[in-house]
Short mmCIF file of N, CA and C in Angstrom, two decimals:
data_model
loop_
_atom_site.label_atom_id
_atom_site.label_comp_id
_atom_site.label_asym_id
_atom_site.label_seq_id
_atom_site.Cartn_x
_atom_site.Cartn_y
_atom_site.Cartn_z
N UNK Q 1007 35.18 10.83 8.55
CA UNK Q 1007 35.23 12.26 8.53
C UNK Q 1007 36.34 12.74 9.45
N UNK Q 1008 36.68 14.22 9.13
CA UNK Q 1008 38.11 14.45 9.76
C UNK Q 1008 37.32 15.09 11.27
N UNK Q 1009 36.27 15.44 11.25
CA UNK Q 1009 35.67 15.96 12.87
C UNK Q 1009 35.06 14.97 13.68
N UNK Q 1010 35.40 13.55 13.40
CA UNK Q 1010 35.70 12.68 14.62
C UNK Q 1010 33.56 11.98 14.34
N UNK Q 1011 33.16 13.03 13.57
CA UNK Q 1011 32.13 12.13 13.42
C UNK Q 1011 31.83 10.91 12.00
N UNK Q 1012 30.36 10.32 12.45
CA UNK Q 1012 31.05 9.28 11.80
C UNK Q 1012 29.69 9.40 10.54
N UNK Q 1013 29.70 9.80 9.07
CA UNK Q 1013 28.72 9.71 8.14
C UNK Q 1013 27.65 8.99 7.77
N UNK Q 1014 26.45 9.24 8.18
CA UNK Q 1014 25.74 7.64 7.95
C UNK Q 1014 25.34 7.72 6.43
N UNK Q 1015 25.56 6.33 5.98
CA UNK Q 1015 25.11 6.08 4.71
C UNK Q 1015 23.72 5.42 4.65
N UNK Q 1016 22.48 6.01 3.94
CA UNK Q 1016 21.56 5.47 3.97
C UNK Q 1016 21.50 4.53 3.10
N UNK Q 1017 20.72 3.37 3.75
CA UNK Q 1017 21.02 1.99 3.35
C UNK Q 1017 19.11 1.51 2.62
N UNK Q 1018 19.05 0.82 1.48
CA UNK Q 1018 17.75 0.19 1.18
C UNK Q 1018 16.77 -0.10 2.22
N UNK Q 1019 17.23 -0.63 3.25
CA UNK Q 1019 15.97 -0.88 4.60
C UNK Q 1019 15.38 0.81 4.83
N UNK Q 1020 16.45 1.59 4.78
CA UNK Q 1020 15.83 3.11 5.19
C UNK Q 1020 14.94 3.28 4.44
N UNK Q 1021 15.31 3.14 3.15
CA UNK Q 1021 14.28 3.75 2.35
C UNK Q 1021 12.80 2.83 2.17
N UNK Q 1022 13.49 1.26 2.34
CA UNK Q 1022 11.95 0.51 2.51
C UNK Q 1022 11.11 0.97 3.34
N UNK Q 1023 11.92 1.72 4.48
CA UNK Q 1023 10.84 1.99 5.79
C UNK Q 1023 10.16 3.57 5.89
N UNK Q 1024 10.83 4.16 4.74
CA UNK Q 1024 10.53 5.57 4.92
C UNK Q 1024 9.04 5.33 3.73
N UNK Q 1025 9.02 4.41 2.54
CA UNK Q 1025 7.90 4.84 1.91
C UNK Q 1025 6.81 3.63 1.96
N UNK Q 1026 7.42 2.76 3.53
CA UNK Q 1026 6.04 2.17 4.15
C UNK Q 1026 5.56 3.31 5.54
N UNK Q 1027 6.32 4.34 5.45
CA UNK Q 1027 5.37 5.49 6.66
C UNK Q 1027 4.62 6.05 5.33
N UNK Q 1028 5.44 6.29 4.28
CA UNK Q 1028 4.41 7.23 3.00
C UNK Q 1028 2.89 6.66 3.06
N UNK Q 1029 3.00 5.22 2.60
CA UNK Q 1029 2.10 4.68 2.53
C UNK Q 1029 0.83 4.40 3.90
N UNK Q 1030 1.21 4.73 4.93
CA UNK Q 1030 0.37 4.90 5.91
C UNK Q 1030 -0.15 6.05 5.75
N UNK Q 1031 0.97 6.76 5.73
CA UNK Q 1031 -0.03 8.29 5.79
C UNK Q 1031 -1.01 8.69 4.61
N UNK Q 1032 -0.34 7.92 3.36
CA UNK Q 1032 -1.37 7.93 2.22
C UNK Q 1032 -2.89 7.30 2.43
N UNK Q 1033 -2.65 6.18 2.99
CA UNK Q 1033 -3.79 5.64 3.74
C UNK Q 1033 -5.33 6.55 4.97
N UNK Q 1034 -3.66 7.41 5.62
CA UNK Q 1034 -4.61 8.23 6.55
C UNK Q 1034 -5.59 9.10 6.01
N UNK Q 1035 -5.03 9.57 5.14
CA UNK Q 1035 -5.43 10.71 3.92
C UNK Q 1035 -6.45 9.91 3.54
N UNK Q 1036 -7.00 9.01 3.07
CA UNK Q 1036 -7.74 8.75 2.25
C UNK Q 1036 -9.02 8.47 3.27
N UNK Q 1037 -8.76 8.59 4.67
CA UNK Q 1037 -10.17 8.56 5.25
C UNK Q 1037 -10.58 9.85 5.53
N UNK Q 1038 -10.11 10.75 4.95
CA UNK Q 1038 -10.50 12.11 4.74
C UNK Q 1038 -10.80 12.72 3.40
N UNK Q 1039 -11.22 11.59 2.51
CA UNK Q 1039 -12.30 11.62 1.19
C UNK Q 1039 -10.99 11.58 -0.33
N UNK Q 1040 -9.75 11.69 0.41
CA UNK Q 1040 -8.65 11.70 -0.84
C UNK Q 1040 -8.31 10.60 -1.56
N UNK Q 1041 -8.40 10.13 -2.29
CA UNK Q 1041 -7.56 8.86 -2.44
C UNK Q 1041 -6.36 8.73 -2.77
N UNK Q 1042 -5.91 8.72 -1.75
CA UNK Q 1042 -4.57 8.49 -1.64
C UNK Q 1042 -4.08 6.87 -1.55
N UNK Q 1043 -4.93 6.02 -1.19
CA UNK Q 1043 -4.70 4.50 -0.61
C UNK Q 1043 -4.13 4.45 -1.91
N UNK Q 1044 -5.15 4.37 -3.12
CA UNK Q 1044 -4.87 4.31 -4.39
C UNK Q 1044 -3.48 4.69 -4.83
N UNK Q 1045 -2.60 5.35 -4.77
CA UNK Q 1045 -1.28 5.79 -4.82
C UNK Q 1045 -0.55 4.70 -3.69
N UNK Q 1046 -1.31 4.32 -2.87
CA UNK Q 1046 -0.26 4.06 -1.40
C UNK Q 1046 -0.04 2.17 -2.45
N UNK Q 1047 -1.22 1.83 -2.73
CA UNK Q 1047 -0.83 0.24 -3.28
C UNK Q 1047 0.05 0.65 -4.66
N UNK Q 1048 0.00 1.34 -5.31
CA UNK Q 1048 0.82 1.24 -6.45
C UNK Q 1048 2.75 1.07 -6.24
N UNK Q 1049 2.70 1.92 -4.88
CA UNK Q 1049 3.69 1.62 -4.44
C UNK Q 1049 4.25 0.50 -3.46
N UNK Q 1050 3.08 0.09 -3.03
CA UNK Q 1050 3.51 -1.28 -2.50
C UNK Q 1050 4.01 -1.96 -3.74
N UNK Q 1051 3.29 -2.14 -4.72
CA UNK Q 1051 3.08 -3.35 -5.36
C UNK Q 1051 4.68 -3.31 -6.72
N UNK Q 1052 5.11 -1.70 -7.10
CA UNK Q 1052 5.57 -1.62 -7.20
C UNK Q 1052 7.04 -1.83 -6.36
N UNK Q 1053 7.31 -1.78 -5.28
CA UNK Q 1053 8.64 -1.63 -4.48
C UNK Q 1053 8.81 -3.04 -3.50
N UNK Q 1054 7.69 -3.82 -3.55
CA UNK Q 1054 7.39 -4.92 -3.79
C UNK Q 1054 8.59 -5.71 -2.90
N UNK Q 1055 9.17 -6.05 -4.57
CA UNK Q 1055 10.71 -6.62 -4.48
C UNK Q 1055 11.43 -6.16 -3.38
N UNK Q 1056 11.72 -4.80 -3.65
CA UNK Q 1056 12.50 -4.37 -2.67
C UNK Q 1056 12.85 -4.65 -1.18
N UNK Q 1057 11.56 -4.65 -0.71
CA UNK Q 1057 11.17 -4.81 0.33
C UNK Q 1057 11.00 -6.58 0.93
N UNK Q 1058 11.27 -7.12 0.19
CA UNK Q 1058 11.44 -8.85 0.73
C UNK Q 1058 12.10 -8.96 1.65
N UNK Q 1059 12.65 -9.39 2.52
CA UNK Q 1059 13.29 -10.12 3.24
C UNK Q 1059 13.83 -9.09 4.11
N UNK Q 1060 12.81 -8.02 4.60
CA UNK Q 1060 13.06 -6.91 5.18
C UNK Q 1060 11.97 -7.28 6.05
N UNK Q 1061 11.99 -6.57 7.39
CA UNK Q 1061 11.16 -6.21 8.23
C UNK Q 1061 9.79 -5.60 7.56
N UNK Q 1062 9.77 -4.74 7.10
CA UNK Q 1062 8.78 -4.39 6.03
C UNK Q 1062 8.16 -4.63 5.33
N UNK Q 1063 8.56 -5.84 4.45
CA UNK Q 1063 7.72 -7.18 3.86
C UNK Q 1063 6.03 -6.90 4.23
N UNK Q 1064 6.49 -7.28 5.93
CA UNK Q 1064 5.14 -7.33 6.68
C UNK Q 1064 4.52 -6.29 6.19
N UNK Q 1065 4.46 -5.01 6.43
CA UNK Q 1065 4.03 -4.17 6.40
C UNK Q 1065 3.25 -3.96 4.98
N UNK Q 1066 3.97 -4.20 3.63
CA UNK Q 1066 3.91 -3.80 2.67
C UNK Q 1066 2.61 -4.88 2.46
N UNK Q 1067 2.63 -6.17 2.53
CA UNK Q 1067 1.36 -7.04 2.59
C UNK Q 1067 0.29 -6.73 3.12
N UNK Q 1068 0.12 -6.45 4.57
CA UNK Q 1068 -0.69 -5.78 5.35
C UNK Q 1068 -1.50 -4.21 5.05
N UNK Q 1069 -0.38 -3.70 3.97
CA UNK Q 1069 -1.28 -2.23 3.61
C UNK Q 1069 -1.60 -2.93 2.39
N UNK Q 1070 -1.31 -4.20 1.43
CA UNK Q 1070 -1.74 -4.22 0.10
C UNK Q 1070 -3.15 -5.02 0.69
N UNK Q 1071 -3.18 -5.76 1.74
CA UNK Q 1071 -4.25 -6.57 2.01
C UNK Q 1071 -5.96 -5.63 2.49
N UNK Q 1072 -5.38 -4.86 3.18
CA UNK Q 1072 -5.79 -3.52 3.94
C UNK Q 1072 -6.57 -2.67 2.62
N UNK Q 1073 -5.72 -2.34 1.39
CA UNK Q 1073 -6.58 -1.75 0.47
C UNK Q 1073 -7.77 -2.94 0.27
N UNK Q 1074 -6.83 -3.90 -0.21
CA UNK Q 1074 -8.42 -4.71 -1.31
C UNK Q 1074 -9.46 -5.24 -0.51
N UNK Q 1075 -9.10 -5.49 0.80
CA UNK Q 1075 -10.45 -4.97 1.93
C UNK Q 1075 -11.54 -4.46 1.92
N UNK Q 1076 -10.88 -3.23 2.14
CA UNK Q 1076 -11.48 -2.23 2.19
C UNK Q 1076 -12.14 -1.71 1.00
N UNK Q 1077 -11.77 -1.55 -0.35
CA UNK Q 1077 -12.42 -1.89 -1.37
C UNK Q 1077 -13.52 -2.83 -1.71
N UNK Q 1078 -13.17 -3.85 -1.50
CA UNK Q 1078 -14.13 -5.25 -1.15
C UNK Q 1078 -15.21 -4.25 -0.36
N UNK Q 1079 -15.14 -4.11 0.83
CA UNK Q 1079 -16.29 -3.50 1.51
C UNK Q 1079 -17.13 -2.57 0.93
N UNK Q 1080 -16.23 -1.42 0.49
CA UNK Q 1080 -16.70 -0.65 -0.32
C UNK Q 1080 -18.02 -0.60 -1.25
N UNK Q 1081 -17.54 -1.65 -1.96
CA UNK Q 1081 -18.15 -2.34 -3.11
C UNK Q 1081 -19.30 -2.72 -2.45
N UNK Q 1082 -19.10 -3.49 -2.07
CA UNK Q 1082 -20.55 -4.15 -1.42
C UNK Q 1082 -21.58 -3.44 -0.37
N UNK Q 1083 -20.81 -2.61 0.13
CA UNK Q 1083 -21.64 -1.20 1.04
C UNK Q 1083 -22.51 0.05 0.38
N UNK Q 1084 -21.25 0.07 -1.12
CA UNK Q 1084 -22.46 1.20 -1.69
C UNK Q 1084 -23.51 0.93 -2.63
N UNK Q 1085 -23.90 -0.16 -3.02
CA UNK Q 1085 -24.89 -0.99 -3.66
C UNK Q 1085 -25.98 -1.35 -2.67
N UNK Q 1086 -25.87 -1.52 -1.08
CA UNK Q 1086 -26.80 -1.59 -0.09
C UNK Q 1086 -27.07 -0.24 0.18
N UNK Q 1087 -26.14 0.85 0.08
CA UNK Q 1087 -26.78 1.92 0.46
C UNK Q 1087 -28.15 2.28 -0.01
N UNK Q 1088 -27.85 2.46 -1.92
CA UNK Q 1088 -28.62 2.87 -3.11
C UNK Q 1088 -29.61 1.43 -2.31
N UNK Q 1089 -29.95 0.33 -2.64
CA UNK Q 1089 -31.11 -0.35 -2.55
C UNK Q 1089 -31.66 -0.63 -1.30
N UNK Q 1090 -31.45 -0.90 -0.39
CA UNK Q 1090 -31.62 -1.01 1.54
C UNK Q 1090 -31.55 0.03 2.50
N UNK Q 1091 -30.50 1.06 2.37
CA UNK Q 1091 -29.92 1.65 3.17
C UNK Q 1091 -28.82 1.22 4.25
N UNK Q 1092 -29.42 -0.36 4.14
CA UNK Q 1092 -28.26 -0.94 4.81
C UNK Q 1092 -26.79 -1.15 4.75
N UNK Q 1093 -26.48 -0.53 3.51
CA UNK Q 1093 -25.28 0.04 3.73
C UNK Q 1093 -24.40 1.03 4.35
N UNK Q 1094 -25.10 1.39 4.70
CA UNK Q 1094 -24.53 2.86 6.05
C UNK Q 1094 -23.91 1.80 7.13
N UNK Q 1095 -24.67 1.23 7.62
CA UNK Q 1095 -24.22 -0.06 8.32
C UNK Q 1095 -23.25 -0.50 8.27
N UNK Q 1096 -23.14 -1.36 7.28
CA UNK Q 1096 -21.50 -1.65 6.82
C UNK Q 1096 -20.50 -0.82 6.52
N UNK Q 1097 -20.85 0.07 5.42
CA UNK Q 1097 -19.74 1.23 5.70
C UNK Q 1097 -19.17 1.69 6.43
N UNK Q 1098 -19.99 1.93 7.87
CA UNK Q 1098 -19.68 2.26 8.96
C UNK Q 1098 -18.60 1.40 9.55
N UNK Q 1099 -19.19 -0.05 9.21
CA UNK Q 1099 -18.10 -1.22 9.94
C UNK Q 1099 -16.77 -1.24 9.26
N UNK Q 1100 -17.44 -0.86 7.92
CA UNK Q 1100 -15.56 -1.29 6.64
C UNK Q 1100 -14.77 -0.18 7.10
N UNK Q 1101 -15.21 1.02 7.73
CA UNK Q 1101 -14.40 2.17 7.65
C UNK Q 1101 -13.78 2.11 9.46
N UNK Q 1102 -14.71 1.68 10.24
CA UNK Q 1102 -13.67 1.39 11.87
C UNK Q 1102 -12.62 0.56 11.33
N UNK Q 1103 -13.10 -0.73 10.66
CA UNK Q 1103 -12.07 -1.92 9.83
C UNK Q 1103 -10.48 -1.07 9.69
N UNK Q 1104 -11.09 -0.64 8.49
CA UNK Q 1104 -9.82 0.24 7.85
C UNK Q 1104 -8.81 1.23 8.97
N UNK Q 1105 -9.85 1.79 9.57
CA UNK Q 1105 -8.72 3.08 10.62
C UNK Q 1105 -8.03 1.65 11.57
N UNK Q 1106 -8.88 0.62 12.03
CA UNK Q 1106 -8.36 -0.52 13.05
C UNK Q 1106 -6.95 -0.64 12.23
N UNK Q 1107 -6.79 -1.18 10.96
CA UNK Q 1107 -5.38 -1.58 10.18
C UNK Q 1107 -4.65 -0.87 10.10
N UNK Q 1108 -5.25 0.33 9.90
CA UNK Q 1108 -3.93 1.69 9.83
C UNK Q 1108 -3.24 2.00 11.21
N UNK Q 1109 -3.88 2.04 12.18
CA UNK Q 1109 -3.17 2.57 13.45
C UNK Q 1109 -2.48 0.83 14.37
N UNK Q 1110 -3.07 0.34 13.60
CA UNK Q 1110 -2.38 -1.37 14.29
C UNK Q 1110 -1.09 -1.68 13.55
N UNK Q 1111 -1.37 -1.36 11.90
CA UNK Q 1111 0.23 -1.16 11.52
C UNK Q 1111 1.34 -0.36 11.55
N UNK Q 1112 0.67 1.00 11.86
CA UNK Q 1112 1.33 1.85 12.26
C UNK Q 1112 1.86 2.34 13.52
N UNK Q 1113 1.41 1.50 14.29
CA UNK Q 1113 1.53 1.02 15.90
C UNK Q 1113 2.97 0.18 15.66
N UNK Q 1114 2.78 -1.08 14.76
CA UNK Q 1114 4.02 -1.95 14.87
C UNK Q 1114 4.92 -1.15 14.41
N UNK Q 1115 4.92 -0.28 13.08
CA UNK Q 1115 5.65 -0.10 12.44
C UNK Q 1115 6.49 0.91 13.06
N UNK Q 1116 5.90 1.91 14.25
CA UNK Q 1116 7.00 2.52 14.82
C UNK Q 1116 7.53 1.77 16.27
N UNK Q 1117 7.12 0.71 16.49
CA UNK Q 1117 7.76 -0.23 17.16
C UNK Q 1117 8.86 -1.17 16.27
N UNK Q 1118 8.72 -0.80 15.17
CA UNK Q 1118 9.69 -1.54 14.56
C UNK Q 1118 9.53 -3.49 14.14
N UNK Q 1119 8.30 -3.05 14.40
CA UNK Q 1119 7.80 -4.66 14.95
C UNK Q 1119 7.04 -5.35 13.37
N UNK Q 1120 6.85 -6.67 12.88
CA UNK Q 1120 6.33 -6.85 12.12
C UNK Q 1120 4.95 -7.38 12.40
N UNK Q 1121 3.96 -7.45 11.25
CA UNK Q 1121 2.91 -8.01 11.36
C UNK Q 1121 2.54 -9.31 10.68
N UNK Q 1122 1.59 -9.62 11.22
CA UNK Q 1122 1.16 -11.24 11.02
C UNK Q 1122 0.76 -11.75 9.47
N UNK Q 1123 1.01 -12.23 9.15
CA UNK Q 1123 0.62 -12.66 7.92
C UNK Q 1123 -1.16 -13.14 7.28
#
């Protein structure tokens, strides 16, 4: 540029990293009755590729692992509800679970940091 500054070109890592924050926050949303997670894996699973051999990788595994979890729990929590009640119980546990993954990846992720496999 002729005013001495210098243009940044946004590069594929930006954008890997801008719609693994989407996907957190889609996540956040969804412990406030939305389902949003549901949108947040389509785009993992979709952008997928993209995201290989990026810092983000991590991330994108960790929120796809994070849904079917939590689903998993799901499943098996609201079938104890209806027959035991003892599903309140677990629900209770699948849903600390879930906020634990969201703010632990989202902890690394604005550290820039990856997560464990």
């Amino acid at each position: 540029m002729q005013d001495g500054t210098v243009e940044r070109i946004p590069r594929q890592d930006d954008a890997i990293r801008n719609l693994t924050m989407v996907v957190y926050i889609l996540q956040i949303v969804n412990l406030f009755g939305v389902p949003g997670a549901i949108v947040g894996v389509i785009i993992n699973y979709v952008k997928r590729d993209d995201a290989r051999d990026t810092l983000w990788d991590s991330h994108f595994s960790w929120q796809i692992r994070t849904f079917w979890w939590a689903l998993l729990g799901a499943a098996i929590s609201y079938p104890l509800i209806v027959l035991f009640g003892l599903g309140f119980l677990t629900g209770a546990l699948v849903w600390c679970w879930y906020v634990y993954r969201i703010v632990r990846g989202f902890l690394a992720f604005n550290d820039g940091k990856p997560l464990p496999p």
